[in-house]
Every structure is written in structure tokens, then in C-alpha cells.
PDB file of C-alpha atoms in Angstrom:
ATOM      1  CA  MET A   1      -0.037  -0.069   0.127  1.00 34.00           C
ATOM      2  CA  GLY A   2       1.131   3.604  -1.086  1.00 40.00           C
ATOM      3  CA  THR A   3       2.494   5.834   1.646  1.00 40.00           C
ATOM      4  CA  SER A   4       1.097   9.180   2.466  1.00 43.00           C
ATOM      5  CA  ASN A   5       4.416  11.022   1.233  1.00 43.00           C
ATOM      6  CA  THR A   6       4.389   9.122  -1.977  1.00 50.00           C
ATOM      7  CA  LYS A   7       4.489  11.767  -4.627  1.00 53.00           C
ATOM      8  CA  LEU A   8       2.197  11.069  -7.888  1.00 60.00           C
ATOM      9  CA  GLY A   9       4.011  12.417 -10.854  1.00 56.00           C
ATOM     10  CA  ALA A  10       6.480  15.625 -11.015  1.00 46.00           C
ATOM     11  CA  SER A  11       4.373  18.299 -12.323  1.00 48.00           C
ATOM     12  CA  ASN A  12       4.087  21.626 -10.354  1.00 45.00           C
ATOM     13  CA  THR A  13       0.213  21.868 -10.119  1.00 53.00           C
ATOM     14  CA  LYS A  14      -0.994  23.454  -7.240  1.00 55.00           C
ATOM     15  CA  MET A  15      -4.623  23.116  -5.484  1.00 52.00           C
ATOM     16  CA  ALA A  16      -5.951  26.773  -5.151  1.00 51.00           C
ATOM     17  CA  LEU A  17      -8.731  25.844  -2.948  1.00 61.00           C
ATOM     18  CA  GLN A  18      -9.665  23.033  -0.394  1.00 72.00           C
ATOM     19  CA  VAL A  19     -13.107  21.208  -0.767  1.00 80.00           C
ATOM     20  CA  GLN A  20     -14.719  20.261   2.969  1.00 92.00           C
ATOM     21  CA  ASN A  21     -14.886  16.576   3.686  1.00 96.00           C
ATOM     22  CA  LEU A  22     -17.632  14.368   5.024  1.00 97.00           C
ATOM     23  CA  THR A  23     -17.062  11.408   7.452  1.00 98.00           C
ATOM     24  CA  LEU A  24     -17.685   7.638   6.469  1.00 98.00           C
ATOM     25  CA  ASN A  25     -18.692   5.166   9.140  1.00 98.00           C
ATOM     26  CA  THR A  26     -15.188   3.798   9.060  1.00 98.00           C
ATOM     27  CA  GLY A  27     -13.866   7.184  10.626  1.00 98.00           C
ATOM     28  CA  ARG A  28     -12.237   8.260   7.372  1.00 98.00           C
ATOM     29  CA  GLU A  29     -13.290  11.120   5.395  1.00 98.00           C
ATOM     30  CA  ILE A  30     -14.307  11.571   1.838  1.00 98.00           C
ATOM     31  CA  PRO A  31     -14.607  15.030  -0.153  1.00 97.00           C
ATOM     32  CA  ALA A  32     -17.910  16.558  -0.161  1.00 96.00           C
ATOM     33  CA  ILE A  33     -17.373  17.123  -3.734  1.00 96.00           C
ATOM     34  CA  GLY A  34     -15.550  14.951  -6.458  1.00 96.00           C
ATOM     35  CA  PHE A  35     -14.869  15.267 -10.097  1.00 95.00           C
ATOM     36  CA  GLY A  36     -16.750  12.493 -12.245  1.00 95.00           C
ATOM     37  CA  THR A  37     -15.758  10.802 -15.464  1.00 95.00           C
ATOM     38  CA  GLY A  38     -18.532   9.079 -16.782  1.00 90.00           C
ATOM     39  CA  THR A  39     -21.668   9.999 -19.031  1.00 84.00           C
ATOM     40  CA  SER A  40     -20.429  12.254 -21.597  1.00 87.00           C
ATOM     41  CA  PHE A  41     -16.868  10.905 -20.842  1.00 91.00           C
ATOM     42  CA  PHE A  42     -17.672   7.323 -21.793  1.00 88.00           C
ATOM     43  CA  GLY A  43     -14.589   6.111 -23.793  1.00 88.00           C
ATOM     44  CA  ARG A  44     -12.817   9.540 -23.440  1.00 91.00           C
ATOM     45  CA  GLY A  45     -10.040   8.793 -21.074  1.00 93.00           C
ATOM     46  CA  GLU A  46      -7.581  11.141 -22.654  1.00 95.00           C
ATOM     47  CA  ASP A  47     -10.052  13.898 -22.386  1.00 94.00           C
ATOM     48  CA  VAL A  48     -10.490  12.964 -19.027  1.00 95.00           C
ATOM     49  CA  GLY A  49      -6.584  12.794 -18.022  1.00 95.00           C
ATOM     50  CA  ALA A  50      -6.004  16.599 -19.828  1.00 95.00           C
ATOM     51  CA  LEU A  51      -8.962  17.638 -17.258  1.00 95.00           C
ATOM     52  CA  VAL A  52      -7.230  16.328 -14.047  1.00 95.00           C
ATOM     53  CA  GLY A  53      -4.706  19.074 -13.355  1.00 94.00           C
ATOM     54  CA  HIS A  54      -7.322  21.719 -13.758  1.00 93.00           C
ATOM     55  CA  ALA A  55      -9.817  19.883 -11.378  1.00 93.00           C
ATOM     56  CA  PHE A  56      -7.226  20.126  -8.887  1.00 94.00           C
ATOM     57  CA  GLN A  57      -6.197  23.450  -9.167  1.00 92.00           C
ATOM     58  CA  ALA A  58      -9.884  24.095  -8.778  1.00 90.00           C
ATOM     59  CA  GLY A  59      -9.870  22.273  -5.723  1.00 91.00           C
ATOM     60  CA  ILE A  60     -10.906  18.955  -6.296  1.00 93.00           C
ATOM     61  CA  THR A  61      -8.959  16.309  -4.961  1.00 96.00           C
ATOM     62  CA  SER A  62     -11.959  13.373  -5.069  1.00 97.00           C
ATOM     63  CA  PHE A  63     -11.852  11.560  -8.741  1.00 98.00           C
ATOM     64  CA  ASP A  64     -14.958   9.099  -9.593  1.00 98.00           C
ATOM     65  CA  THR A  65     -14.496   6.539 -12.344  1.00 98.00           C
ATOM     66  CA  ALA A  66     -15.819   3.342 -12.828  1.00 97.00           C
ATOM     67  CA  VAL A  67     -14.560  -0.027 -15.098  1.00 98.00           C
ATOM     68  CA  VAL A  68     -17.278   0.412 -17.611  1.00 96.00           C
ATOM     69  CA  TYR A  69     -16.710   3.943 -18.163  1.00 96.00           C
ATOM     70  CA  GLY A  70     -13.464   3.426 -19.910  1.00 96.00           C
ATOM     71  CA  THR A  71     -11.895   6.379 -18.218  1.00 97.00           C
ATOM     72  CA  GLU A  72      -9.555   4.564 -15.592  1.00 98.00           C
ATOM     73  CA  GLY A  73      -6.531   4.565 -17.552  1.00 97.00           C
ATOM     74  CA  GLY A  74      -6.992   8.357 -18.942  1.00 97.00           C
ATOM     75  CA  LEU A  75      -7.524   9.188 -15.278  1.00 97.00           C
ATOM     76  CA  GLY A  76      -4.607   7.382 -14.113  1.00 97.00           C
ATOM     77  CA  SER A  77      -2.176   9.096 -16.304  1.00 97.00           C
ATOM     78  CA  GLY A  78      -3.555  12.291 -15.456  1.00 97.00           C
ATOM     79  CA  LEU A  79      -3.174  11.665 -11.847  1.00 97.00           C
ATOM     80  CA  SER A  80       0.221  10.533 -12.043  1.00 95.00           C
ATOM     81  CA  GLY A  81       1.071  14.549 -13.967  1.00 94.00           C
ATOM     82  CA  LEU A  82       0.166  15.580 -10.349  1.00 95.00           C
ATOM     83  CA  SER A  83       2.912  16.755  -7.923  1.00 87.00           C
ATOM     84  CA  CYS A  84       1.098  15.611  -4.571  1.00 93.00           C
ATOM     85  CA  PRO A  85       1.404  12.925  -2.037  1.00 94.00           C
ATOM     86  CA  ARG A  86      -1.342  10.135  -2.673  1.00 95.00           C
ATOM     87  CA  SER A  87      -2.892  10.637   0.586  1.00 95.00           C
ATOM     88  CA  SER A  88      -4.162  13.837  -0.471  1.00 95.00           C
ATOM     89  CA  LEU A  89      -5.881  12.019  -3.265  1.00 97.00           C
ATOM     90  CA  TYR A  90      -9.582  10.364  -3.176  1.00 98.00           C
ATOM     91  CA  ILE A  91      -9.920   7.994  -5.921  1.00 98.00           C
ATOM     92  CA  THR A  92     -13.245   5.702  -6.272  1.00 98.00           C
ATOM     93  CA  THR A  93     -14.222   3.469  -8.855  1.00 98.00           C
ATOM     94  CA  LYS A  94     -16.821   0.881  -9.308  1.00 98.00           C
ATOM     95  CA  THR A  95     -16.948  -2.651 -10.597  1.00 98.00           C
ATOM     96  CA  PRO A  96     -18.692  -3.722 -13.793  1.00 98.00           C
ATOM     97  CA  ASP A  97     -21.788  -5.540 -14.647  1.00 97.00           C
ATOM     98  CA  TRP A  98     -20.008  -8.978 -15.304  1.00 98.00           C
ATOM     99  CA  ALA A  99     -18.085  -9.249 -12.194  1.00 98.00           C
ATOM    100  CA  TRP A 100     -20.322 -10.964  -9.565  1.00 98.00           C
ATOM    101  CA  THR A 101     -17.967 -13.748  -7.971  1.00 98.00           C
ATOM    102  CA  LYS A 102     -15.481 -12.863  -5.141  1.00 98.00           C
ATOM    103  CA  GLU A 103     -12.255 -13.967  -7.828  1.00 98.00           C
ATOM    104  CA  GLU A 104     -14.287 -11.808 -10.266  1.00 98.00           C
ATOM    105  CA  ILE A 105     -14.070  -8.687  -8.048  1.00 98.00           C
ATOM    106  CA  VAL A 106     -10.470  -9.108  -6.896  1.00 98.00           C
ATOM    107  CA  GLU A 107      -9.769  -9.406 -10.261  1.00 98.00           C
ATOM    108  CA  GLU A 108     -11.067  -6.468 -11.770  1.00 98.00           C
ATOM    109  CA  VAL A 109     -10.050  -4.228  -8.885  1.00 98.00           C
ATOM    110  CA  GLU A 110      -6.084  -5.419  -9.604  1.00 98.00           C
ATOM    111  CA  LYS A 111      -6.875  -4.244 -13.269  1.00 98.00           C
ATOM    112  CA  SER A 112      -8.336  -1.129 -12.113  1.00 98.00           C
ATOM    113  CA  LEU A 113      -5.132  -0.406  -9.746  1.00 98.00           C
ATOM    114  CA  LYS A 114      -2.665  -0.824 -12.510  1.00 98.00           C
ATOM    115  CA  LEU A 115      -5.058   1.292 -14.992  1.00 98.00           C
ATOM    116  CA  LEU A 116      -5.160   4.100 -12.087  1.00 98.00           C
ATOM    117  CA  GLN A 117      -1.310   3.931 -11.525  1.00 97.00           C
ATOM    118  CA  VAL A 118      -1.932   3.427  -7.702  1.00 98.00           C
ATOM    119  CA  THR A 119      -1.170   0.957  -4.874  1.00 97.00           C
ATOM    120  CA  TYR A 120      -4.590   1.273  -3.296  1.00 98.00           C
ATOM    121  CA  LEU A 121      -7.996   2.781  -3.681  1.00 98.00           C
ATOM    122  CA  ASP A 122      -9.914   4.603  -1.401  1.00 98.00           C
ATOM    123  CA  LEU A 123     -13.359   3.727  -2.248  1.00 98.00           C
ATOM    124  CA  VAL A 124     -14.678   0.770  -4.473  1.00 98.00           C
ATOM    125  CA  LEU A 125     -18.389   0.463  -5.158  1.00 98.00           C
ATOM    126  CA  LEU A 126     -20.611  -2.309  -6.510  1.00 98.00           C
ATOM    127  CA  HIS A 127     -21.757  -0.155  -9.370  1.00 98.00           C
ATOM    128  CA  THR A 128     -25.315  -2.093  -9.985  1.00 98.00           C
ATOM    129  CA  PRO A 129     -27.486  -4.202  -7.898  1.00 98.00           C
ATOM    130  CA  ALA A 130     -27.906  -6.444 -10.940  1.00 98.00           C
ATOM    131  CA  PRO A 131     -26.501  -6.762 -14.529  1.00 97.00           C
ATOM    132  CA  ARG A 132     -27.904  -4.008 -16.907  1.00 96.00           C
ATOM    133  CA  LYS A 133     -28.326  -6.265 -19.677  1.00 95.00           C
ATOM    134  CA  GLY A 134     -30.134  -4.153 -21.997  1.00 93.00           C
ATOM    135  CA  ALA A 135     -27.822  -1.104 -21.714  1.00 94.00           C
ATOM    136  CA  ALA A 136     -26.263   0.156 -24.665  1.00 93.00           C
ATOM    137  CA  PHE A 137     -22.718   0.947 -23.020  1.00 93.00           C
ATOM    138  CA  LEU A 138     -22.591  -2.789 -22.311  1.00 95.00           C
ATOM    139  CA  LYS A 139     -23.437  -3.962 -25.943  1.00 93.00           C
ATOM    140  CA  LYS A 140     -20.543  -1.921 -27.047  1.00 93.00           C
ATOM    141  CA  ILE A 141     -18.055  -3.641 -24.321  1.00 95.00           C
ATOM    142  CA  LEU A 142     -19.338  -7.457 -24.314  1.00 96.00           C
ATOM    143  CA  THR A 143     -20.716  -9.592 -27.136  1.00 96.00           C
ATOM    144  CA  ASP A 144     -24.039 -10.885 -27.130  1.00 96.00           C
ATOM    145  CA  GLU A 145     -22.996 -14.068 -25.876  1.00 97.00           C
ATOM    146  CA  GLN A 146     -21.242 -12.577 -22.628  1.00 97.00           C
ATOM    147  CA  ILE A 147     -24.178 -10.862 -21.869  1.00 97.00           C
ATOM    148  CA  ASP A 148     -26.689 -13.561 -21.874  1.00 96.00           C
ATOM    149  CA  ARG A 149     -24.371 -15.479 -19.661  1.00 97.00           C
ATOM    150  CA  LEU A 150     -24.620 -12.841 -17.361  1.00 97.00           C
ATOM    151  CA  PRO A 151     -26.780 -13.577 -14.307  1.00 97.00           C
ATOM    152  CA  ASP A 152     -30.364 -12.971 -14.778  1.00 97.00           C
ATOM    153  CA  PRO A 153     -31.242  -9.787 -13.161  1.00 97.00           C
ATOM    154  CA  MET A 154     -34.719 -10.786 -12.591  1.00 96.00           C
ATOM    155  CA  ASP A 155     -33.950 -13.655 -10.727  1.00 98.00           C
ATOM    156  CA  ALA A 156     -34.388 -12.353  -7.007  1.00 97.00           C
ATOM    157  CA  LYS A 157     -32.791 -15.394  -5.105  1.00 97.00           C
ATOM    158  CA  VAL A 158     -29.932 -15.360  -7.753  1.00 98.00           C
ATOM    159  CA  MET A 159     -29.186 -11.581  -7.602  1.00 98.00           C
ATOM    160  CA  GLU A 160     -29.267 -11.824  -3.709  1.00 98.00           C
ATOM    161  CA  ALA A 161     -26.576 -14.372  -3.632  1.00 98.00           C
ATOM    162  CA  LYS A 162     -24.203 -12.891  -6.600  1.00 98.00           C
ATOM    163  CA  ARG A 163     -24.343  -9.751  -4.382  1.00 98.00           C
ATOM    164  CA  LEU A 164     -23.592 -11.207  -0.959  1.00 98.00           C
ATOM    165  CA  SER A 165     -20.444 -13.018  -3.444  1.00 98.00           C
ATOM    166  CA  ALA A 166     -19.136  -9.524  -5.052  1.00 98.00           C
ATOM    167  CA  TRP A 167     -19.741  -7.820  -1.546  1.00 98.00           C
ATOM    168  CA  GLN A 168     -17.425 -10.623  -0.082  1.00 98.00           C
ATOM    169  CA  GLY A 169     -14.513  -9.942  -2.976  1.00 98.00           C
ATOM    170  CA  LEU A 170     -14.752  -6.131  -2.188  1.00 98.00           C
ATOM    171  CA  GLU A 171     -14.157  -7.525   1.808  1.00 98.00           C
ATOM    172  CA  GLU A 172     -11.501 -10.011   0.400  1.00 98.00           C
ATOM    173  CA  CYS A 173      -9.439  -6.257  -1.317  1.00 98.00           C
ATOM    174  CA  VAL A 174      -9.857  -4.386   2.090  1.00 98.00           C
ATOM    175  CA  GLU A 175      -8.252  -7.379   3.751  1.00 98.00           C
ATOM    176  CA  LYS A 176      -5.404  -7.304   0.720  1.00 98.00           C
ATOM    177  CA  GLY A 177      -4.995  -4.050   1.307  1.00 98.00           C
ATOM    178  CA  PHE A 178      -6.045  -3.045  -2.204  1.00 98.00           C
ATOM    179  CA  VAL A 179      -8.912  -0.742  -0.798  1.00 98.00           C
ATOM    180  CA  ARG A 180      -9.542   1.188   2.221  1.00 98.00           C
ATOM    181  CA  ASP A 181     -13.627   1.443   1.953  1.00 98.00           C
ATOM    182  CA  ILE A 182     -16.184  -0.091   0.046  1.00 98.00           C
ATOM    183  CA  GLY A 183     -19.905   0.585  -0.711  1.00 98.00           C
ATOM    184  CA  VAL A 184     -22.525   0.452  -3.398  1.00 98.00           C
ATOM    185  CA  SER A 185     -23.995   2.212  -5.879  1.00 98.00           C
ATOM    186  CA  ASN A 186     -27.352   2.242  -7.455  1.00 97.00           C
ATOM    187  CA  PHE A 187     -29.076   0.097  -4.462  1.00 98.00           C
ATOM    188  CA  THR A 188     -32.288   0.772  -3.136  1.00 98.00           C
ATOM    189  CA  VAL A 189     -33.593   0.234   0.399  1.00 98.00           C
ATOM    190  CA  HIS A 190     -34.721  -2.948  -0.278  1.00 98.00           C
ATOM    191  CA  HIS A 191     -31.069  -4.091  -1.602  1.00 98.00           C
ATOM    192  CA  LEU A 192     -29.408  -2.486   0.974  1.00 98.00           C
ATOM    193  CA  GLN A 193     -31.680  -4.169   3.903  1.00 98.00           C
ATOM    194  CA  GLN A 194     -30.858  -7.577   2.229  1.00 98.00           C
ATOM    195  CA  LEU A 195     -27.081  -6.854   2.221  1.00 98.00           C
ATOM    196  CA  LEU A 196     -26.789  -5.458   5.745  1.00 98.00           C
ATOM    197  CA  ALA A 197     -29.132  -8.440   6.904  1.00 98.00           C
ATOM    198  CA  GLN A 198     -26.514 -11.337   5.542  1.00 97.00           C
ATOM    199  CA  PRO A 199     -24.889 -12.971   8.715  1.00 96.00           C
ATOM    200  CA  ASP A 200     -21.709 -13.736   6.393  1.00 94.00           C
ATOM    201  CA  ILE A 201     -20.730 -10.047   5.862  1.00 97.00           C
ATOM    202  CA  LYS A 202     -17.564  -8.562   7.655  1.00 97.00           C
ATOM    203  CA  ILE A 203     -17.988  -4.888   6.588  1.00 98.00           C
ATOM    204  CA  ARG A 204     -20.994  -2.534   6.243  1.00 98.00           C
ATOM    205  CA  PRO A 205     -21.201  -0.313   3.232  1.00 98.00           C
ATOM    206  CA  SER A 206     -19.765   3.441   3.645  1.00 98.00           C
ATOM    207  CA  VAL A 207     -21.315   4.523   0.831  1.00 98.00           C
ATOM    208  CA  ASN A 208     -24.668   4.187  -1.440  1.00 98.00           C
ATOM    209  CA  GLN A 209     -23.944   6.173  -4.591  1.00 98.00           C
ATOM    210  CA  VAL A 210     -27.683   7.411  -6.362  1.00 97.00           C
ATOM    211  CA  GLU A 211     -28.874   9.660  -8.305  1.00 95.00           C
ATOM    212  CA  LEU A 212     -30.056  12.639  -6.076  1.00 95.00           C
ATOM    213  CA  ASN A 213     -30.627  16.227  -6.560  1.00 94.00           C
ATOM    214  CA  PRO A 214     -33.352  19.001  -5.669  1.00 92.00           C
ATOM    215  CA  TYR A 215     -35.501  17.428  -8.492  1.00 91.00           C
ATOM    216  CA  GLN A 216     -35.235  13.892  -7.415  1.00 92.00           C
ATOM    217  CA  THR A 217     -34.849  13.802  -3.837  1.00 93.00           C
ATOM    218  CA  ASP A 218     -35.791  10.116  -2.724  1.00 94.00           C
ATOM    219  CA  PRO A 219     -36.427  10.597   1.005  1.00 97.00           C
ATOM    220  CA  GLU A 220     -36.988   7.032   1.573  1.00 97.00           C
ATOM    221  CA  THR A 221     -33.384   6.081   0.337  1.00 98.00           C
ATOM    222  CA  TYR A 222     -31.816   9.090   2.438  1.00 97.00           C
ATOM    223  CA  ASN A 223     -33.794   8.349   5.348  1.00 98.00           C
ATOM    224  CA  PHE A 224     -32.840   4.839   5.377  1.00 98.00           C
ATOM    225  CA  CYS A 225     -29.054   5.445   4.864  1.00 98.00           C
ATOM    226  CA  LYS A 226     -29.032   8.073   7.434  1.00 97.00           C
ATOM    227  CA  LYS A 227     -30.261   5.818   9.966  1.00 98.00           C
ATOM    228  CA  GLU A 228     -27.916   3.017   8.809  1.00 98.00           C
ATOM    229  CA  GLY A 229     -24.998   5.226   8.918  1.00 98.00           C
ATOM    230  CA  VAL A 230     -24.439   4.902   5.117  1.00 98.00           C
ATOM    231  CA  LEU A 231     -23.182   8.103   3.580  1.00 98.00           C
ATOM    232  CA  LEU A 232     -25.240   9.110   0.429  1.00 98.00           C
ATOM    233  CA  GLN A 233     -23.155  10.433  -2.591  1.00 98.00           C
ATOM    234  CA  ALA A 234     -24.916  11.657  -5.424  1.00 97.00           C
ATOM    235  CA  PHE A 235     -24.471  11.345  -8.821  1.00 95.00           C
ATOM    236  CA  GLY A 236     -26.639  13.966 -11.485  1.00 92.00           C
ATOM    237  CA  PRO A 237     -26.346  16.638  -8.298  1.00 92.00           C
ATOM    238  CA  LEU A 238     -27.257  19.297 -10.858  1.00 90.00           C
ATOM    239  CA  GLY A 239     -30.171  17.167 -12.664  1.00 86.00           C
ATOM    240  CA  ASN A 240     -30.255  17.353 -16.359  1.00 65.00           C
ATOM    241  CA  GLY A 241     -28.766  20.689 -16.427  1.00 61.00           C
ATOM    242  CA  ARG A 242     -30.625  23.134 -18.129  1.00 65.00           C
ATOM    243  CA  GLU A 243     -33.823  22.415 -17.031  1.00 81.00           C
ATOM    244  CA  MET A 244     -33.108  22.252 -13.347  1.00 86.00           C
ATOM    245  CA  LEU A 245     -30.778  24.916 -13.403  1.00 85.00           C
ATOM    246  CA  THR A 246     -33.476  27.404 -14.741  1.00 86.00           C
ATOM    247  CA  ASP A 247     -35.877  26.227 -12.203  1.00 88.00           C
ATOM    248  CA  PRO A 248     -37.647  29.302 -10.830  1.00 91.00           C
ATOM    249  CA  VAL A 249     -37.509  28.761  -7.369  1.00 92.00           C
ATOM    250  CA  LEU A 250     -33.475  27.690  -7.821  1.00 91.00           C
ATOM    251  CA  VAL A 251     -33.078  31.223  -9.561  1.00 93.00           C
ATOM    252  CA  GLU A 252     -34.794  32.940  -6.952  1.00 94.00           C
ATOM    253  CA  ILE A 253     -32.855  31.614  -3.996  1.00 94.00           C
ATOM    254  CA  SER A 254     -29.501  32.155  -6.146  1.00 93.00           C
ATOM    255  CA  LYS A 255     -30.362  35.851  -6.728  1.00 93.00           C
ATOM    256  CA  LYS A 256     -30.854  36.245  -3.118  1.00 93.00           C
ATOM    257  CA  LYS A 257     -27.523  34.650  -2.047  1.00 92.00           C
ATOM    258  CA  LYS A 258     -25.848  35.763  -4.942  1.00 92.00           C
ATOM    259  CA  LYS A 259     -24.912  32.543  -5.975  1.00 93.00           C
ATOM    260  CA  THR A 260     -25.256  30.482  -9.231  1.00 91.00           C
ATOM    261  CA  THR A 261     -28.070  27.857  -9.195  1.00 91.00           C
ATOM    262  CA  ALA A 262     -25.435  24.936  -9.561  1.00 91.00           C
ATOM    263  CA  GLN A 263     -23.745  26.358  -6.177  1.00 92.00           C
ATOM    264  CA  VAL A 264     -27.481  26.223  -4.780  1.00 93.00           C
ATOM    265  CA  SER A 265     -27.934  22.591  -5.621  1.00 93.00           C
ATOM    266  CA  LEU A 266     -24.597  21.524  -4.361  1.00 93.00           C
ATOM    267  CA  ARG A 267     -25.217  23.636  -1.135  1.00 94.00           C
ATOM    268  CA  TRP A 268     -28.573  21.727  -0.755  1.00 95.00           C
ATOM    269  CA  ALA A 269     -26.800  18.619  -0.782  1.00 96.00           C
ATOM    270  CA  TRP A 270     -24.176  19.590   1.334  1.00 95.00           C
ATOM    271  CA  GLN A 271     -26.450  20.528   4.023  1.00 95.00           C
ATOM    272  CA  LEU A 272     -28.404  17.332   3.787  1.00 96.00           C
ATOM    273  CA  GLY A 273     -24.611  15.674   4.388  1.00 97.00           C
ATOM    274  CA  VAL A 274     -24.661  14.490   0.949  1.00 97.00           C
ATOM    275  CA  ALA A 275     -21.488  14.107  -0.788  1.00 97.00           C
ATOM    276  CA  THR A 276     -21.578  14.988  -4.679  1.00 97.00           C
ATOM    277  CA  VAL A 277     -20.266  13.745  -7.875  1.00 96.00           C
ATOM    278  CA  THR A 278     -20.103  16.524 -10.511  1.00 92.00           C
ATOM    279  CA  LYS A 279     -19.068  16.144 -14.119  1.00 81.00           C
ATOM    280  CA  THR A 280     -18.061  19.308 -16.251  1.00 75.00           C
ATOM    281  CA  GLU A 281     -15.461  19.789 -19.092  1.00 68.00           C
ATOM    282  CA  LYS A 282     -15.594  23.529 -18.594  1.00 68.00           C
ATOM    283  CA  ILE A 283     -12.580  25.037 -16.445  1.00 67.00           C
ATOM    284  CA  PRO A 284     -14.613  27.846 -14.948  1.00 63.00           C
ATOM    285  CA  ARG A 285     -17.490  25.629 -13.768  1.00 68.00           C
ATOM    286  CA  MET A 286     -15.011  23.244 -12.079  1.00 65.00           C
ATOM    287  CA  LYS A 287     -13.784  26.540  -9.869  1.00 59.00           C
ATOM    288  CA  GLU A 288     -17.159  27.861  -9.658  1.00 59.00           C
ATOM    289  CA  ASN A 289     -18.568  24.494  -8.126  1.00 55.00           C
TER     290      ASN A 289
END
């Protein structure tokens, strides 16, 4: 495992601002705002790598990727160009839709470590409670035959067992020193209840990353996670962008507070104790957020 004074890269990129942290149920901290590399960044690793230095200068130290995004290699290249201790960065990735056994999870995490050019990951999430067989992105990665061999997402018993097996793979990654904290993504209350009720789990999820914003509040998941000590992390915190950010209520609040509607939306999440993952290719927006 990397030490706190291990340097990444040799550039003189310096951070201008500092993002505040939230505390996980393990006692470790996670930056309140992270730089996301999914959605429009899918398969654009080089573009991600080129933006890392700008994000860092804007105060971002938390970087979020996933195997299926195809951006781990680009992010790793960008991070390697930063002249800062590894301990000052927070790196998250997510397991792919095709890894559901302990062995497969460990293998995928080891691949991610190599692509990201680090010796440990701060957080790894189970990306989905079931394979997204019909997703367009998956059809670009796997053959039809490979997709057919994935577990049936509609078979509740099979998927409960698969989620447990995958979770135990993440626990093994923690034991091996590959990962510090582990969590889930896109899990409903039902999925979390099932996992937490398993007598064989050793580590409780630290994070549940879900879509959350002023237009999509999901009080059931928010309240359950708060009660169980699982930190909610929001992707899509600015909604679909233009529509939510021109909402009359948000516009009125932003005028009163002399902030942008994006800043108001991110502040809304912060006051709820929710971490956020933002995605922008515009350097001024990085600093603004």
C-alpha cells in the first residue's frame, strides 16, 4: 500500500482551493465534491486525463471513475502528472456488470489499480445491484453471448446471492490492502436491507451512490441510509443541467444568495450531509462548483 508521502508525478500543479470533507462510518473522510468521469466522458480517457490538472487546481481532490466508463487509464495518466502525496487524493472506482464472484471482483480491482497507477483505492463500489443487460454501453463492451451468460437480473434469489458474493470480494480487497472503504451504487432500500441482513458480511457499506438532486430527492433512501450510517453520494446533483438550473425557485434563491443555481444545488446536498459527484468539461465551472 502506498504511503502518505508517496508522490504522484512531477508537475508543479498546485491546488487553489480546498473542498470540505464528510465522515464515513469507518471514521475516514471523503471530500464533499468529486470529479466524475462518466456519462459524456464514456470512452474518452485521454480527455479525462487532460482535465485532471485543471480539476485539481480548482480544489478537487476526489476523482470518480468506473470500469465500464473506460476512463480509468486516462484518469490514472492525469493523476500521475500531479505533484502531490497520494494521501491527498481520493480515488473511487466501481465494479463492472460482469463481475459477480469473489474471484472476479478481486481480479477487476487489481486491473483498476494498474490502470489508475496506484497501489490502493480509497473507495470501490458495487456499481449496480444487477447486470444492466439491455444497456447500450454494455453492448459496446461485451458480445451478445457474454451478455447472455450474465446472471438473470430478474431472478431475485440468484441476484441476492450474487450481490453477497461480490460484496465478499470487496471485503477481500480490503483485507489485501487494495481498498480502504467499500460501498454500493444504485442500491434501493430493499437491496441495502438484504445486504445488511446477511450474517456473513464483515464490513458494512460506507457509501451508497445514487442519483439525487432537488428534482429527485428520494426521501426513502436518504432516511434509510442516514439511519444506518451509510453516506449518500449523489451523481447527477445538478439534474439534467439546463432544465433544473433554470427552475424559478432555484433562480430566486440564487439571486438572494448571490450564487449560481449550480452552487445552490450543491449547497442543498451539503446541508443534507450528501456528497456529490459533478461532471463538467468547463474549467470555470470547476472553480465555481
